[in-house]
């Protein structure tokens, strides 16, 4: 079919590879290009050229997935359309791209590739005549061609029939009518195929139909299908009034290149996607106000050219609106008895918390519109706060979504950005709803104590609005700009400490303390939950890996020092990974002393025998996998010199033991303080020194040369080692006194004693907070005796029975009693002092 005469296209054409559509001769289509090759073609050829010839390019439909459009040139489709670029528009938003308006001229086939870079240049052979588009339709057309003539007549008649079914008042339909009569018949298949609704695949069939006869046949079947489709629609319209709108919009949808009839539903991708969107909007079941906004935006969208950046913005907005779960929810399936079983199965210990959660759920069950307080779990990391939240969602059969608030300091993080702002998005609440896709999920507001504040407004205020039952049924995200009802969402918050939760927020919450675990509890948690979970996550079974209890104990005491179980879980995970590798490799973990203890696992076993199941992790395997113990140093080893005492501190991460060290040197009575400590602790240090100086005589305290004033000719250095967390608070008072008393008397403090308590200038001991966490930390560190203020006696009831039984508690009302309990055999000068054993070591 190659034409040998008439107007010719250049025999060398730069080729544009198009993903998004097929250009047929005689029609004009807009293409957006952004791949490197196509961009080069536009910038180096179209934008630089000055002649008409330089605006002619070849378009090759790229049938491959655009994702794979990498460096290599994909195999080219054999037939393309030469086209003339009538308009080029460049834009940098949302990424650099050009939009080209191209009118198709004629088919060509690729006979050879000349170059692939920077854009594709090919030798081409023209397949259609060009004159047919430029000369008016001859009278009587080509009917004398026998069969072809019949075909073309039939095609024309069918097109007329289709027109008869359309609304002539729509301009594109009128244009269709005009073209039908003015164009030569042989151009009709191309023009009609690009005007009626056809998929890319169908257009490709028309493009590939090089012989006119094939082309008529292919396009004719598409025409008849359109007619059948319209007939069907009109029939159903009569039956159901609902469809009336649809058919009308089908008609109004009109006939113009790229956007045609909305007849066959499955062909959505190529069709009029605003009408798809419209359908979705109606199907989203949104409240009246939201629907009105959507329809208004849709109307604007329809009027906008697609290349306008705002068109993408509006489309994103509408996509979000139709995706939001306006009326989608899950049905609560609450059965308190099974809820209790589930909570118990998921979590060991934490009885108080589980009880309160069940009460909360029971009340909810009785009173569906619960406007009660928001539960807030407060405790150190890794004690299971998040995981209880997840269980609550499971017991209710609700969706679960965690919103991390740590470091959020901009209120638009919660409430979204207004849409006038480029790059604006909805806030985390609306995003979360989109993710869970139901309007009654459990939202876990994680780390409410770490909300920040900045010039961009206070996120706590926005959060307050979210949580307030009086307001949250019409929560308005700035991006959405219409109200969304949050009243069905169940909010739960978590925090490490209540101290930094904004007071207004705290006021709305019911705080449930989740304290840290004892060693025994951790062992239980590990064996009931963590090991099983980790095995599962690493694709292992209990038949492959066994961790005995004493190994778990060793992990807890020698590799972790935490209130929760998070690093314990991580260490177990590390063991699982190591074993998984062994299992996969068919190697064998060094199991007995026979292996080389200090070498890596393989050294003991070069034979690569299949592993003996289950692989048991003993202490040797443990050191092999986790390395040398991180916390081997025994507390007692620190007490080899006078001037060391063990205090107990409370941090948001749980209780911690805290050494206080002091030393003295010749000087002018200066006090130096180092370590991570705050102002209150510095004051405590001064108080302690004043009290000791005032009572130096009673307690036989001396300076370096044995003088009666401990500070005379002496500089003192007080240090609070270790711990990245700044410790502050008055509770170190007794520890500082004990430490300095040890220094000034050259006596050693008992190595198994830890203490806490605030002091006064007159030597009284005042109560402090966080007793439970502090005692648990002392217990973890292997302390035997804990000295605490007398007025904290009542707090001891909160402790687990075994901890109470194992520890010796001394409650002190004044410093005299503290010193007496802290030193072996009491302290000289104190009421109960016995003759103390003299210290042999010297400074
Ligand atoms: P948090 O939110 O308090 O920081 P997580 O809920 O993330 O802690 O808990 C960390 C891990 O420890 C989770 O895998 C959790 O299942 C587990 N865990 C914590 N406490 C318990 C418990 N009492 N029983 C069972 N597993 C627990």
mmCIF file of C-alpha atoms in Angstrom, residues 108-240:
data_model
loop_
_atom_site.group_PDB
_atom_site.id
_atom_site.type_symbol
_atom_site.label_atom_id
_atom_site.label_comp_id
_atom_site.label_asym_id
_atom_site.label_seq_id
_atom_site.Cartn_x
_atom_site.Cartn_y
_atom_site.Cartn_z
ATOM 1 C CA UNK A 108 4.449 4.632 8.215
ATOM 2 C CA UNK A 109 6.461 1.540 8.909
ATOM 3 C CA UNK A 110 9.914 1.547 10.456
ATOM 4 C CA UNK A 111 12.484 0.189 8.030
ATOM 5 C CA UNK A 112 15.614 0.835 10.057
ATOM 6 C CA UNK A 113 16.872 2.489 13.229
ATOM 7 C CA UNK A 114 19.465 5.214 12.663
ATOM 8 C CA UNK A 115 20.179 6.158 16.260
ATOM 9 C CA UNK A 116 18.727 5.585 19.704
ATOM 10 C CA UNK A 117 20.176 8.538 21.581
ATOM 11 C CA UNK A 118 19.476 11.203 22.624
ATOM 12 C CA UNK A 119 16.218 10.441 20.843
ATOM 13 C CA UNK A 120 15.236 7.753 18.362
ATOM 14 C CA UNK A 121 15.765 8.535 14.697
ATOM 15 C CA UNK A 122 14.519 6.014 12.133
ATOM 16 C CA UNK A 123 14.320 5.370 8.455
ATOM 17 C CA UNK A 124 10.623 5.125 7.621
ATOM 18 C CA UNK A 125 8.410 4.116 4.755
ATOM 19 C CA UNK A 126 5.191 6.016 4.164
ATOM 20 C CA UNK A 127 2.134 3.751 3.948
ATOM 21 C CA UNK A 128 -0.830 6.080 3.259
ATOM 22 C CA UNK A 129 -1.397 8.748 0.717
ATOM 23 C CA UNK A 130 -1.364 12.231 2.151
ATOM 24 C CA UNK A 131 -3.531 13.954 -0.453
ATOM 25 C CA UNK A 132 -6.717 12.411 0.816
ATOM 26 C CA UNK A 133 -6.766 14.766 3.784
ATOM 27 C CA UNK A 134 -5.949 17.834 1.814
ATOM 28 C CA UNK A 135 -8.294 17.515 -1.145
ATOM 29 C CA UNK A 136 -12.045 17.832 -0.809
ATOM 30 C CA UNK A 137 -14.174 14.728 -1.093
ATOM 31 C CA UNK A 138 -14.626 13.746 -4.723
ATOM 32 C CA UNK A 139 -18.179 13.246 -5.824
ATOM 33 C CA UNK A 140 -19.373 9.683 -6.113
ATOM 34 C CA UNK A 141 -16.301 8.502 -4.220
ATOM 35 C CA UNK A 142 -14.812 5.132 -4.870
ATOM 36 C CA UNK A 143 -17.960 3.119 -5.227
ATOM 37 C CA UNK A 144 -16.735 1.681 -8.489
ATOM 38 C CA UNK A 145 -14.181 -0.339 -6.546
ATOM 39 C CA UNK A 146 -16.596 -3.195 -6.117
ATOM 40 C CA UNK A 147 -16.292 -4.820 -2.752
ATOM 41 C CA UNK A 148 -14.381 -1.953 -1.222
ATOM 42 C CA UNK A 149 -17.005 0.429 -2.498
ATOM 43 C CA UNK A 150 -19.739 -1.564 -0.836
ATOM 44 C CA UNK A 151 -17.833 -1.668 2.391
ATOM 45 C CA UNK A 152 -17.298 2.055 2.425
ATOM 46 C CA UNK A 153 -20.954 2.702 1.690
ATOM 47 C CA UNK A 154 -22.003 0.424 4.500
ATOM 48 C CA UNK A 155 -19.605 2.123 6.807
ATOM 49 C CA UNK A 156 -20.982 5.508 5.913
ATOM 50 C CA UNK A 157 -24.559 4.375 6.445
ATOM 51 C CA UNK A 158 -23.758 2.869 9.818
ATOM 52 C CA UNK A 159 -22.062 6.076 10.898
ATOM 53 C CA UNK A 160 -25.160 7.999 9.873
ATOM 54 C CA UNK A 161 -27.275 5.582 11.860
ATOM 55 C CA UNK A 162 -25.163 6.197 14.946
ATOM 56 C CA UNK A 163 -25.483 9.935 14.452
ATOM 57 C CA UNK A 164 -29.217 9.542 14.360
ATOM 58 C CA UNK A 165 -29.138 8.258 17.898
ATOM 59 C CA UNK A 166 -27.187 11.199 19.222
ATOM 60 C CA UNK A 167 -28.187 14.633 20.281
ATOM 61 C CA UNK A 168 -27.379 16.982 17.429
ATOM 62 C CA UNK A 169 -27.364 20.011 19.667
ATOM 63 C CA UNK A 170 -24.072 18.864 21.165
ATOM 64 C CA UNK A 171 -21.332 20.665 19.157
ATOM 65 C CA UNK A 172 -19.065 17.635 18.775
ATOM 66 C CA UNK A 173 -21.912 15.601 17.365
ATOM 67 C CA UNK A 174 -22.571 18.323 14.848
ATOM 68 C CA UNK A 175 -18.893 18.311 13.960
ATOM 69 C CA UNK A 176 -19.017 14.557 13.495
ATOM 70 C CA UNK A 177 -21.884 15.001 11.095
ATOM 71 C CA UNK A 178 -19.991 17.664 9.125
ATOM 72 C CA UNK A 179 -16.839 15.593 8.866
ATOM 73 C CA UNK A 180 -18.753 12.560 7.727
ATOM 74 C CA UNK A 181 -19.946 14.384 4.659
ATOM 75 C CA UNK A 182 -16.881 16.436 3.867
ATOM 76 C CA UNK A 183 -14.066 13.896 4.152
ATOM 77 C CA UNK A 184 -13.107 11.371 1.491
ATOM 78 C CA UNK A 185 -14.578 7.996 2.395
ATOM 79 C CA UNK A 186 -11.228 6.251 2.743
ATOM 80 C CA UNK A 187 -10.296 8.526 5.621
ATOM 81 C CA UNK A 188 -13.456 7.724 7.564
ATOM 82 C CA UNK A 189 -12.302 4.579 9.397
ATOM 83 C CA UNK A 190 -9.393 6.493 10.960
ATOM 84 C CA UNK A 191 -11.392 9.589 11.787
ATOM 85 C CA UNK A 192 -14.413 7.727 13.118
ATOM 86 C CA UNK A 193 -12.287 5.323 15.156
ATOM 87 C CA UNK A 194 -10.654 8.235 16.873
ATOM 88 C CA UNK A 195 -13.936 9.994 17.550
ATOM 89 C CA UNK A 196 -16.138 7.269 18.928
ATOM 90 C CA UNK A 197 -15.351 5.624 22.210
ATOM 91 C CA UNK A 198 -12.667 3.026 21.557
ATOM 92 C CA UNK A 199 -9.947 1.645 23.734
ATOM 93 C CA UNK A 200 -6.277 2.031 22.917
ATOM 94 C CA UNK A 201 -6.180 -1.577 21.910
ATOM 95 C CA UNK A 202 -8.907 -1.048 19.363
ATOM 96 C CA UNK A 203 -7.231 2.060 17.995
ATOM 97 C CA UNK A 204 -4.082 0.024 17.644
ATOM 98 C CA UNK A 205 -6.015 -2.512 15.569
ATOM 99 C CA UNK A 206 -7.150 0.267 13.282
ATOM 100 C CA UNK A 207 -3.622 1.599 13.035
ATOM 101 C CA UNK A 208 -2.305 -1.830 12.155
ATOM 102 C CA UNK A 209 -4.940 -2.308 9.455
ATOM 103 C CA UNK A 210 -2.804 -1.051 6.624
ATOM 104 C CA UNK A 211 -5.078 -2.221 3.857
ATOM 105 C CA UNK A 212 -8.138 -0.039 3.460
ATOM 106 C CA UNK A 213 -10.420 -3.016 3.384
ATOM 107 C CA UNK A 214 -9.210 -4.308 6.740
ATOM 108 C CA UNK A 215 -9.512 -0.853 8.138
ATOM 109 C CA UNK A 216 -13.130 -0.474 7.086
ATOM 110 C CA UNK A 217 -13.961 -3.837 8.547
ATOM 111 C CA UNK A 218 -12.268 -3.220 11.869
ATOM 112 C CA UNK A 219 -13.793 0.215 12.320
ATOM 113 C CA UNK A 220 -17.210 -0.988 11.179
ATOM 114 C CA UNK A 221 -17.391 -3.581 13.925
ATOM 115 C CA UNK A 222 -16.635 -0.841 16.426
ATOM 116 C CA UNK A 223 -19.386 1.341 15.037
ATOM 117 C CA UNK A 224 -21.980 -1.414 15.230
ATOM 118 C CA UNK A 225 -20.941 -2.204 18.783
ATOM 119 C CA UNK A 226 -21.531 1.425 19.732
ATOM 120 C CA UNK A 227 -24.971 1.307 18.196
ATOM 121 C CA UNK A 228 -25.812 -1.916 20.015
ATOM 122 C CA UNK A 229 -24.591 -0.428 23.258
ATOM 123 C CA UNK A 230 -26.710 2.682 22.840
ATOM 124 C CA UNK A 231 -29.748 0.607 21.946
ATOM 125 C CA UNK A 232 -29.304 -1.421 25.072
ATOM 126 C CA UNK A 233 -28.952 1.642 27.231
ATOM 127 C CA UNK A 234 -32.042 3.215 25.804
ATOM 128 C CA UNK A 235 -33.985 0.068 26.538
ATOM 129 C CA UNK A 236 -32.853 -0.071 30.159
ATOM 130 C CA UNK A 237 -33.487 3.629 30.534
ATOM 131 C CA UNK A 238 -37.130 3.009 29.878
ATOM 132 C CA UNK A 239 -37.127 0.406 32.611
ATOM 133 C CA UNK A 240 -35.289 2.289 35.315
#
